[in-house]
XYZ file of C-alpha atoms in Angstrom:
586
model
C 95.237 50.734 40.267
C 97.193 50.099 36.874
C 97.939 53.860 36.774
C 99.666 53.249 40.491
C 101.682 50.215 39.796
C 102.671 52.419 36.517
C 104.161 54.521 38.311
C 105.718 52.351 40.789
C 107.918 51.206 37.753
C 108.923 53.980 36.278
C 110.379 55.173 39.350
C 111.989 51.656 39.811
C 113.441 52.408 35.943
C 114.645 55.800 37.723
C 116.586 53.714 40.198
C 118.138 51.029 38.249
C 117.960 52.197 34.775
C 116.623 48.635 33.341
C 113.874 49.064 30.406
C 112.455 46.264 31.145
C 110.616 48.185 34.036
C 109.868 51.264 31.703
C 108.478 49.023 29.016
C 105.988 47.737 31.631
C 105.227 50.577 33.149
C 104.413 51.893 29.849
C 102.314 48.941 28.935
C 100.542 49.374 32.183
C 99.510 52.802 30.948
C 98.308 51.846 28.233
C 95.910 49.496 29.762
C 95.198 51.911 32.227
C 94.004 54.698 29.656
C 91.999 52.015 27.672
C 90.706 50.155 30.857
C 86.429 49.863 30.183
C 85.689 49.976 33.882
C 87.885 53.587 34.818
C 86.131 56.904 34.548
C 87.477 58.978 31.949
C 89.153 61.397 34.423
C 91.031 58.363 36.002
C 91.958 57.626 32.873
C 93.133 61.390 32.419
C 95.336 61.128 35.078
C 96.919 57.612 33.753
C 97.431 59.159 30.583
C 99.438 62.506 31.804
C 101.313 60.212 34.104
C 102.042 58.326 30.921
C 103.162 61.725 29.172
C 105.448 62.480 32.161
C 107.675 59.154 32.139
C 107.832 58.978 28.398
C 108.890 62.055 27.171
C 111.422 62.445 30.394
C 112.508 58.497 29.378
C 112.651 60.173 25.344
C 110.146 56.989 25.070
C 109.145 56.424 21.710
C 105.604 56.382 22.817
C 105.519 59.883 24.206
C 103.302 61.227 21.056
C 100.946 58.586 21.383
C 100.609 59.603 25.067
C 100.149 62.671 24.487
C 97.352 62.401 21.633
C 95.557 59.852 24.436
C 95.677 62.504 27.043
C 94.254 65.281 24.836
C 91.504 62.971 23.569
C 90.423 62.392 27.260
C 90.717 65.886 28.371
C 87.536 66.741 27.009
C 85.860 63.970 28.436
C 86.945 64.431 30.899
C 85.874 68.217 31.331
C 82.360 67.022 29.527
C 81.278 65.148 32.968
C 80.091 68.255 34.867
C 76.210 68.837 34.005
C 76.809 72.542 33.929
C 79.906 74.583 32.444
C 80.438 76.312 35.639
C 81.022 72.989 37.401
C 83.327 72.324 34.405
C 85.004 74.853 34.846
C 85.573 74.628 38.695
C 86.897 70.893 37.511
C 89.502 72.091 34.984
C 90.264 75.889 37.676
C 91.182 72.746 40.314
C 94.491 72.421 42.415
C 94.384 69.093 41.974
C 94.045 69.121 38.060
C 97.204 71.860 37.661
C 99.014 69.528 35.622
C 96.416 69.040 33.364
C 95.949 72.872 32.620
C 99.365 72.885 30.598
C 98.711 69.690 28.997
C 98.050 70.847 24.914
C 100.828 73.371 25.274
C 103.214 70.564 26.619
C 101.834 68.138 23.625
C 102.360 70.883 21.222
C 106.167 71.629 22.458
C 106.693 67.805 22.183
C 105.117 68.098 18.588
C 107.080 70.704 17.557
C 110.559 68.899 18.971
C 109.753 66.178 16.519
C 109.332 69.076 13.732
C 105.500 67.762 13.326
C 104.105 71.866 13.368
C 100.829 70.771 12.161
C 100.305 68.464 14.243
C 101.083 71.037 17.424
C 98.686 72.907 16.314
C 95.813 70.429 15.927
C 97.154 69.415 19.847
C 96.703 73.383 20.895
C 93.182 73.441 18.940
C 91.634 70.676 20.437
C 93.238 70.801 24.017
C 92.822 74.664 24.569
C 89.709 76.764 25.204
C 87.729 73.489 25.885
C 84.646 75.539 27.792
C 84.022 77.464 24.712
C 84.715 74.619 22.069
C 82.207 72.026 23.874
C 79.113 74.524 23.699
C 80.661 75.473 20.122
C 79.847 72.073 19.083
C 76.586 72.274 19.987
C 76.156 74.695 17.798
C 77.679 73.605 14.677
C 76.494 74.450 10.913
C 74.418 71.845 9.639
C 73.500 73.355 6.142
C 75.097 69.804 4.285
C 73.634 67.498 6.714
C 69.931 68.963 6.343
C 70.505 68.170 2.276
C 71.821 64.513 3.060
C 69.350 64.008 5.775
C 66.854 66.015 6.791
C 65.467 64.477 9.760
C 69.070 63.420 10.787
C 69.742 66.781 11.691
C 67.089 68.130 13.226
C 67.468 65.768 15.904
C 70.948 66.233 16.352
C 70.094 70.107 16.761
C 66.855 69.141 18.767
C 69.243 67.134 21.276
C 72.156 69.737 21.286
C 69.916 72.622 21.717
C 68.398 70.552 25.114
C 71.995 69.603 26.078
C 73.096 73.393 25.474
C 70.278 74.480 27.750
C 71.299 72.129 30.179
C 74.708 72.885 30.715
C 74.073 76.824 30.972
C 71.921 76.708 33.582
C 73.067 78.378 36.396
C 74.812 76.251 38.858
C 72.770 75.542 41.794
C 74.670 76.939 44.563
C 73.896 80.100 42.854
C 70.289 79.514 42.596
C 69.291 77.494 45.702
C 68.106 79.981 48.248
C 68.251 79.059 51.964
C 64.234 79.803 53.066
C 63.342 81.305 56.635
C 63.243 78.919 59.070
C 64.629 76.206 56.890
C 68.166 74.358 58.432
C 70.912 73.880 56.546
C 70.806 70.039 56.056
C 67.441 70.449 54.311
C 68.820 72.882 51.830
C 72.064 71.009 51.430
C 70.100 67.842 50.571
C 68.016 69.877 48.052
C 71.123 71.192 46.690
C 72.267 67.569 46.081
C 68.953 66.392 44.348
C 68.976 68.927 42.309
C 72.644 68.823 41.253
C 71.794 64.926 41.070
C 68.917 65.778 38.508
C 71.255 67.697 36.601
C 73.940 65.063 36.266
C 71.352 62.596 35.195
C 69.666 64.810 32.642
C 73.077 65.681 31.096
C 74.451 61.897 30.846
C 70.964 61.132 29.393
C 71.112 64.015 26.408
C 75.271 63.068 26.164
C 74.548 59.209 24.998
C 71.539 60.198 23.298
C 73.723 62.605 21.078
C 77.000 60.184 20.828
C 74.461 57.249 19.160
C 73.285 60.582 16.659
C 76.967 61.530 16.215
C 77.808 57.891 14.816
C 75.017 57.815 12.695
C 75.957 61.007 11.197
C 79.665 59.855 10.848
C 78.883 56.397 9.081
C 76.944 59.009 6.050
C 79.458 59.247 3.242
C 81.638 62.544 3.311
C 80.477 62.845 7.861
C 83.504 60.884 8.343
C 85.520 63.543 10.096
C 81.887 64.919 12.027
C 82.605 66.279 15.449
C 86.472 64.916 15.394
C 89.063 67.227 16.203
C 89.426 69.903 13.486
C 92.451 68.631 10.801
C 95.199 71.050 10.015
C 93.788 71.659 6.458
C 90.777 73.142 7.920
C 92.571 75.040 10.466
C 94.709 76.511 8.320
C 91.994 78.324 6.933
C 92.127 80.938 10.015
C 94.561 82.642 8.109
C 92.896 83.018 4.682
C 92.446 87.124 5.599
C 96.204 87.308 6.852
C 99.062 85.223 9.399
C 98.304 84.081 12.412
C 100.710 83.768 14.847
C 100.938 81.493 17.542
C 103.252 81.735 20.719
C 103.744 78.081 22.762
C 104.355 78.742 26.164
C 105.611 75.717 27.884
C 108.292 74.796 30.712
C 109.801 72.158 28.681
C 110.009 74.454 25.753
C 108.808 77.880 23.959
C 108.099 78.384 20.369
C 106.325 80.766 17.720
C 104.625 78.901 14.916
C 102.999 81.016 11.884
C 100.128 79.981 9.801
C 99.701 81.212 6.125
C 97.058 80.074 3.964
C 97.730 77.730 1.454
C 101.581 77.894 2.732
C 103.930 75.376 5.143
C 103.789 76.362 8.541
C 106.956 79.070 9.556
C 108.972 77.978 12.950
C 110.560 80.125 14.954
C 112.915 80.056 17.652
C 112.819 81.624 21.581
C 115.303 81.632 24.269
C 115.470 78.689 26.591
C 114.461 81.491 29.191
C 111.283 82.102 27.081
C 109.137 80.731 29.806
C 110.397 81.751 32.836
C 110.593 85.968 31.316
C 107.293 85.591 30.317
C 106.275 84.390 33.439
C 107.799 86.660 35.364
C 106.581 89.202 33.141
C 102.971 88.404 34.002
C 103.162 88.280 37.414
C 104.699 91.664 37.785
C 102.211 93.106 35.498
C 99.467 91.439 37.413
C 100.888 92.422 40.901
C 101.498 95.966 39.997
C 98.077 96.437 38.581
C 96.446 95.204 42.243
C 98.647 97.665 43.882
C 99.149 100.855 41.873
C 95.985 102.725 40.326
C 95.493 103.806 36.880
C 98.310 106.510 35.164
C 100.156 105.779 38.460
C 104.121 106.642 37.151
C 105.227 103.012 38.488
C 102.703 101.369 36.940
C 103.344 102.816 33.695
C 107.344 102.123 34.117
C 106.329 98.405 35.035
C 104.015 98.273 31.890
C 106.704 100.059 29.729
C 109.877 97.299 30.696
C 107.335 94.676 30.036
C 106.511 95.859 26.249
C 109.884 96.159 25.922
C 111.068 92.930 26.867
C 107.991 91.710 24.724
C 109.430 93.164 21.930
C 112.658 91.342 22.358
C 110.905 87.984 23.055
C 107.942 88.299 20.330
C 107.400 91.717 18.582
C 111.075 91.791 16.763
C 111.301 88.488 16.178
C 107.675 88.415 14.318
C 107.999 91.317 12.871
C 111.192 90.596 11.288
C 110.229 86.884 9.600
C 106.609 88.669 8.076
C 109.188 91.125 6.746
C 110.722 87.973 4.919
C 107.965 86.298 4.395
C 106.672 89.415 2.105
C 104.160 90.358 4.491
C 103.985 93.977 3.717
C 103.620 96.106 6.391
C 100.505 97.391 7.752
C 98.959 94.250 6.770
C 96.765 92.484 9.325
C 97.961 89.544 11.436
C 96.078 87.699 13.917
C 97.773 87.177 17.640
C 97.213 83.499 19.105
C 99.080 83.119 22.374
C 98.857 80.304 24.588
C 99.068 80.117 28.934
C 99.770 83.723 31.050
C 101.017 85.453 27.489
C 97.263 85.618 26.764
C 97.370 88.175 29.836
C 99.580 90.582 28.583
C 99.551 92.986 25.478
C 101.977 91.365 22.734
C 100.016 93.708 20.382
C 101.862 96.968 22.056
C 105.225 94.861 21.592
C 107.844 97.506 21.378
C 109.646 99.709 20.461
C 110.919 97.518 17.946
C 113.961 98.545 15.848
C 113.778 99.756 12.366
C 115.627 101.557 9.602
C 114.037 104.589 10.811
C 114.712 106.341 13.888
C 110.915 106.566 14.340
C 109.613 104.712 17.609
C 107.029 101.928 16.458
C 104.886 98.944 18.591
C 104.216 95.873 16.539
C 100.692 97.688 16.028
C 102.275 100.183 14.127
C 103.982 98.155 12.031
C 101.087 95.387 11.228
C 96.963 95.667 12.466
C 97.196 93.235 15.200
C 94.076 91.515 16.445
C 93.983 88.548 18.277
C 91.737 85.570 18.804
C 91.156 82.806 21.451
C 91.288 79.922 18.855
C 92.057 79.033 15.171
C 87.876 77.832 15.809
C 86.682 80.937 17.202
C 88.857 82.660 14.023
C 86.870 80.653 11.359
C 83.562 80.684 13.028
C 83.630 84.763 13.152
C 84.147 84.700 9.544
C 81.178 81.587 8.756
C 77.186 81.940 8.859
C 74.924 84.740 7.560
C 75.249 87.933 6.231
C 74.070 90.602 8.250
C 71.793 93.286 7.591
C 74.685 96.164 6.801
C 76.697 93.433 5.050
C 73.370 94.129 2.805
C 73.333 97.964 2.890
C 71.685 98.711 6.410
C 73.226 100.031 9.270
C 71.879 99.425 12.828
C 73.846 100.108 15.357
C 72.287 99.866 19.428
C 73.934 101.637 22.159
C 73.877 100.422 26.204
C 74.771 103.409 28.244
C 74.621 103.794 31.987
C 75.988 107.026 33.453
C 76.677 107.327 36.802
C 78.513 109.415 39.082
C 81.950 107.932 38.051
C 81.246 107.690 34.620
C 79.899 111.346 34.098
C 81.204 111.260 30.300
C 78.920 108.189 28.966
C 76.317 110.026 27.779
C 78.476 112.852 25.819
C 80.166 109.292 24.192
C 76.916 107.897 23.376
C 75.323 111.169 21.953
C 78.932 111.621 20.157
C 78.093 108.202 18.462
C 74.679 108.259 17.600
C 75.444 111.932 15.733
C 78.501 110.276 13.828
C 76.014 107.664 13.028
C 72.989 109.038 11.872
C 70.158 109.144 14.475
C 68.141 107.400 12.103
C 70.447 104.245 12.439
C 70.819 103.866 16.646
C 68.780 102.619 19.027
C 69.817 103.832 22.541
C 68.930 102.138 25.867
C 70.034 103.970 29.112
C 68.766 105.122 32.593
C 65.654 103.074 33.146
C 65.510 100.847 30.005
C 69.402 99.955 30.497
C 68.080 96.747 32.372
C 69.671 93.133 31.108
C 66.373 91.788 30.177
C 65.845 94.891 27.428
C 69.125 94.885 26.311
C 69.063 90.694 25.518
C 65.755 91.038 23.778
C 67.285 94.164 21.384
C 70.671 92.363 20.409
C 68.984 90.217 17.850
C 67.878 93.172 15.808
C 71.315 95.204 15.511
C 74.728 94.176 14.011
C 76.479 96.476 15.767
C 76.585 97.438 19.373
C 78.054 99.600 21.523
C 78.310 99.318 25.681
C 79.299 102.278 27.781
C 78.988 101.495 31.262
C 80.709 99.589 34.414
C 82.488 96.050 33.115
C 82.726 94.062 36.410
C 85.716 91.019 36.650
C 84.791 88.316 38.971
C 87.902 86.661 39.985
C 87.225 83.166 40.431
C 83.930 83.162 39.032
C 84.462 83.902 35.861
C 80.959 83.592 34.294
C 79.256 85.858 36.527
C 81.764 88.678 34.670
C 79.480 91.074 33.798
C 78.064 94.844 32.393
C 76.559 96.929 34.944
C 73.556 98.276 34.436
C 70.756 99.881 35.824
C 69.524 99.750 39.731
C 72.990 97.604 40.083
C 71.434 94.923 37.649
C 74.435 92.898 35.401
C 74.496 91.285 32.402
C 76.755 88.234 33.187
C 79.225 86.688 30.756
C 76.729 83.468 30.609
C 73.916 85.587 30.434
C 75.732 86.640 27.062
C 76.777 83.249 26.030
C 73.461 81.700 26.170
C 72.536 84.040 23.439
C 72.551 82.901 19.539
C 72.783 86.301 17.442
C 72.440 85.659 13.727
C 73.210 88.985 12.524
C 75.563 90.297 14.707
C 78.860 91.854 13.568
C 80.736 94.454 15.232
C 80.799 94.764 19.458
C 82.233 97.840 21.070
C 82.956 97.319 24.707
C 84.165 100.550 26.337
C 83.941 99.098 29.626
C 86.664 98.010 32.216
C 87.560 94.451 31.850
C 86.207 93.554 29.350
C 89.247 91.561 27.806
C 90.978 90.928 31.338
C 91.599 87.414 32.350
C 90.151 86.338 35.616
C 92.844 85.072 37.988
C 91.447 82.007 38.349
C 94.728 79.667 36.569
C 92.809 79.083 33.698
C 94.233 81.266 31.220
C 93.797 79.293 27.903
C 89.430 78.852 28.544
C 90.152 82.921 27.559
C 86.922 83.369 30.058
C 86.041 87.546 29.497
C 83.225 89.335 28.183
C 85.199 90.145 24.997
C 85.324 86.245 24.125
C 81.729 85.574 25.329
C 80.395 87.963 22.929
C 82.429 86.687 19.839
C 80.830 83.533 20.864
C 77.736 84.684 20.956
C 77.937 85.541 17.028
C 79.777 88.514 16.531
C 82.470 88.722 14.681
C 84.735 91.621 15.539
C 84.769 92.550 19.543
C 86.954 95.229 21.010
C 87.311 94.902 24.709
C 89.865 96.452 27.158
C 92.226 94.302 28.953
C 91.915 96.451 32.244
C 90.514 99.087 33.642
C 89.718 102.117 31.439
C 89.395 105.916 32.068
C 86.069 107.676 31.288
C 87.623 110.489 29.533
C 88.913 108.328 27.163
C 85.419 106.727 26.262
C 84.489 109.631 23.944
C 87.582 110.463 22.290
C 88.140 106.953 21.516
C 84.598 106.683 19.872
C 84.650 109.634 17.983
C 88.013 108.528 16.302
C 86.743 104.818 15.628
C 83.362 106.125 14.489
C 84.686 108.791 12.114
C 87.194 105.793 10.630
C 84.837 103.183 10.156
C 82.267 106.074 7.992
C 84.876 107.932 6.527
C 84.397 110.235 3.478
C 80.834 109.539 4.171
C 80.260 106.509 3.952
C 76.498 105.621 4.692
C 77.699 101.826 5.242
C 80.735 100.753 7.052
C 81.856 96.852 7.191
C 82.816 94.884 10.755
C 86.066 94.278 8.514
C 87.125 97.710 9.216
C 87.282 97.484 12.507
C 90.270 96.187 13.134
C 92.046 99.154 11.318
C 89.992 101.935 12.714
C 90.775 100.519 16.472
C 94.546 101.185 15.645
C 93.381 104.303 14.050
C 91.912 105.548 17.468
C 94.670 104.263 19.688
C 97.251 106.030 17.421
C 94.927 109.418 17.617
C 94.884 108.733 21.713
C 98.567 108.634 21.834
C 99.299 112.135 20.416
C 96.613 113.818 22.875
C 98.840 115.626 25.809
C 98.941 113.488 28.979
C 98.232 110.543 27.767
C 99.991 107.482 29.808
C 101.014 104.587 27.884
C 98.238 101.925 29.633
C 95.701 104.262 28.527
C 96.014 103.283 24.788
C 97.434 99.766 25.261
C 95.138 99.199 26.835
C 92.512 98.142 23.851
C 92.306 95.468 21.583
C 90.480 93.740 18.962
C 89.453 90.170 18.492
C 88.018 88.584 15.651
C 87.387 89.165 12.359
């Protein structure tokens, strides 16, 4: 109701231009958002409304509104009882505007010249399914010294509330019986959802009334707040990383440097509609054309080049002034539909040479869905071959399409040693065997069918044997303490779901950097079998070069380019076919 009459003055201040209607209609949001009796999504929406008339009125309150907004979004999100009902919230028609909220914050931010700031805004308003279980899980090494008993019941209570929310929704596990109607099944679909909801609200309270113990503990201030720049900014401890802003009001490239102020720089005011553009024709042309199809690889080849222009030159050129040296590494961060498309390939991008060169020639490009997700694959325990073991398992399942999986896995395991793998395929590729082996290898590799499930993105999945998958939430449930290095020579494995919820970065590759390890490479579409092997063999002989009996996740990065570069000179290779990879993490 306060939201509505809100509103109903700031269009009157659109009519007759007297403040006096926008400063109540901006008090009235304010009382809105803070109103005790509103849900927290109603208070959402009274909050982005507030964002809307105060930046377009150049309101002096329009930062304030903003830092509401993003406060509530996660609340907001945080009322479903499972994250797929959270995420068919936030994938909503009616919730659209929200979807571009942190980027619009951050472009606000970075207006006012406040670039730290639009980054915290990005960090803790972007890639909210993945931060909220991240929280769950967070490092509690200081807390178990201060107070022992403290944390285990915070971990007791997030562990239930983690288990809770990963359950798989009901509609997908509520079977109609034989002979049963469907009101009966509809009403035991309710109860059940009903059970959730209460279950979840019960652990949520229980864990806020832990969460403000642990904050009022000298040095917990700051516990489970959003993440401060000076923490952030220690993504980029190993190298830059560089953020793109895509937003309609405006675009901008911010890069962080450790221990450095953050570097600004400028797009064209047509940022956001080229990139745009760009996506959707990429997008389009991939449902229509199939792989090494000459117009597809025309389409793909304007749209590095035009990336180039927009990001890859630009970039490229400031490193070169920061001192960056070339082929250092640099981490990719891109916000909205430019997380669909490969910025890494940017090019060709004009040198003092004559010599055609992508931004991955020029710099080891990886990329990562979050400052967060940077830090966290770069916290926790060593690994076994961190110590001087290597263990590497491989998941292959041949079939008739993919005829050259098992000369790729047998290719591995010899570059390898034998005595190091642990291969599952035919009859022991099943989900179940693979989840119980993951805990006891660092490293593995998948060769087999990655299936995208548009709309659903959590049911993305590896296929595997007698049509059994290994779903993206399958994945995410798991908790792998030693894991390192994840090759994913599978379709899709990077690919977006078009589902308008680009910045949750919901794909396999993300789901298993989640689940603990620290350098993934994935494929951001479809990929051929042939190039499964000769892509291995050329990562695999990089990473144990000179013969090296112990190769670091570190390396991966580095001996991905390696293998792409390799793939390139091979005779009849099309450009998609080598773009086509990428590398997140550590």
């Amino acid at each position: 109701m306060l939201g509505s009459f809100a509103n109903d003055l700031g269009f009157i201040f659109s009519r007759t231009g007297d403040a006096e209607y926008l400063e109540e209609s901006i008090a009235l949001s304010r009382s809105a958002v803070e109103y005790p009796f509103s849900s927290a999504r109603d208070k959402l929406r009274a909050a982005q409304n507030w964002t809307v008339t105060a930046r377009f009125t150049q309101h002096s309150s329009a930062l304030t509104a903003y830092r509401k907004a993003l406060s509530l979004l996660q609340r907001a999100i945080d009322l479903g009882p499972t994250v797929q009902t959270r995420h068919e919230y936030i994938s909503g028609r009616d919730v659209d505007p929200l979807r571009s909220l942190p980027m619009e914050a951050a472009s606000y931010a970075i207006e006012s010249r406040a670039y730290e700031e639009a980054i915290e805004m990005l960090e803790q308003g972007r890639a909210l399914l993945w931060s909220g279980m991240r929280s769950l899980r967070t490092p509690l090494d200081h807390l178990h010294e201060v107070d022992k008993s403290l944390a285990d019941e915070f971990t007791e209570i997030s562990q239930a509330l983690e288990t809770t929310i990963t359950t798989t929704h009901v509609r997908d596990f509520v079977q109609t019986p034989a002979g049963t109607d469907d009101d009966s099944v509809a009403i035991g679909r309710k109860d059940t959802f009903a059970r959730d909801l209460v279950e979840k609200r019960r652990l949520s309270e229980e864990l806020d009334k832990v969460v403000l113990r642990i904050q009022a503990l000298p040095g917990f201030e700051n516990f489970w707040r959003p993440i401060p720049f000076r923490h952030l900014q220690t993504a980029a401890m190993s190298g830059p990383v560089v953020i793109i802003n895509l937003s309609k009001y405006r675009s901008d490239i911010l890069i962080i440097r450790s221990n450095h102020p953050v570097v600004y720089i400028p797009t064209p005011t047509n940022f956001f509609y080229r990139v745009t553009k760009l996506a959707h024709q990429l997008s389009e042309i991939r449902k229509s054309y199939r792989l090494e199809s000459k117009r597809y690889d025309r389409v793909l080849r304007q749209t590095l080049e035009e990336l180039s222009e927009l990001v890859g030159q630009p970039v490229a050129n400031r490193l070169m002034e920061l001192g960056i040296p070339e082929q250092s590494r640099i981490w990719l961060c891109p916000t909205s539909v430019l997380a669909s498309l490969p910025i890494h390939a940017a090019g060709p991008i004009s040198s003092h040479t004559n010599v055609k060169r992508y931004l991955c020639d020029i710099y080891v490009c990886s990329y990562t869905p979050s400052l967060s997700a940077l830090i966290a694959s770069r916290s926790g325990n060593l690994s076994g071959s961190a110590s001087g073991q290597s263990s590497l398992l491989i998941v292959g399942q041949p079939d008739e399409t993919l005829p050259g999986v098992d000369s790729e896995t047998r290719s591995i395991e010899s570059l390898v040693g034998s005595g190091s793998v642990t291969r599952i395929a035919g009859e022991a590729a099943t989900p179940e065997n693979v989840i119980a082996h993951l805990p006891m290898h660092p490293w593995v590799h998948f060769a087999c069918h990655g299936m995208l499930q548009p709309g659903r993105p959590f049911d993305s999945s590896f296929l595997l044997q007698h049509n059994t998958h290994l779903t993206l939430l399958r994945i995410a449930k798991s908790h792998l303490r030693i894991a390192e290095l994840a090759f994913l020579a599978a379709c899709h494995t990077a690919e977006l779901a078009d589902d308008g919820t680009p910045d949750e970065v919901l794909h396999l590759t993300a789901a298993m950097q989640f689940s603990g390890f620290r350098s993934v490479i994935g494929t951001m579409w479809a990929m051929a079998d042939k190039d499964g092997k000769d892509l291995s063999e050329h990562f695999y002989s990089k990473m144990f070069a000179a013969g090296a009996q112990v190769a670091s996740y570190e390396q991966s990065a580095r001996a991905l380019r390696h293998a792409t570069q390799k793939l390139r000179t091979k005779k009849g290779i099309s450009l998609e076919r080598w773009v086509n990879f990428v590398h997140y993490g550590a």
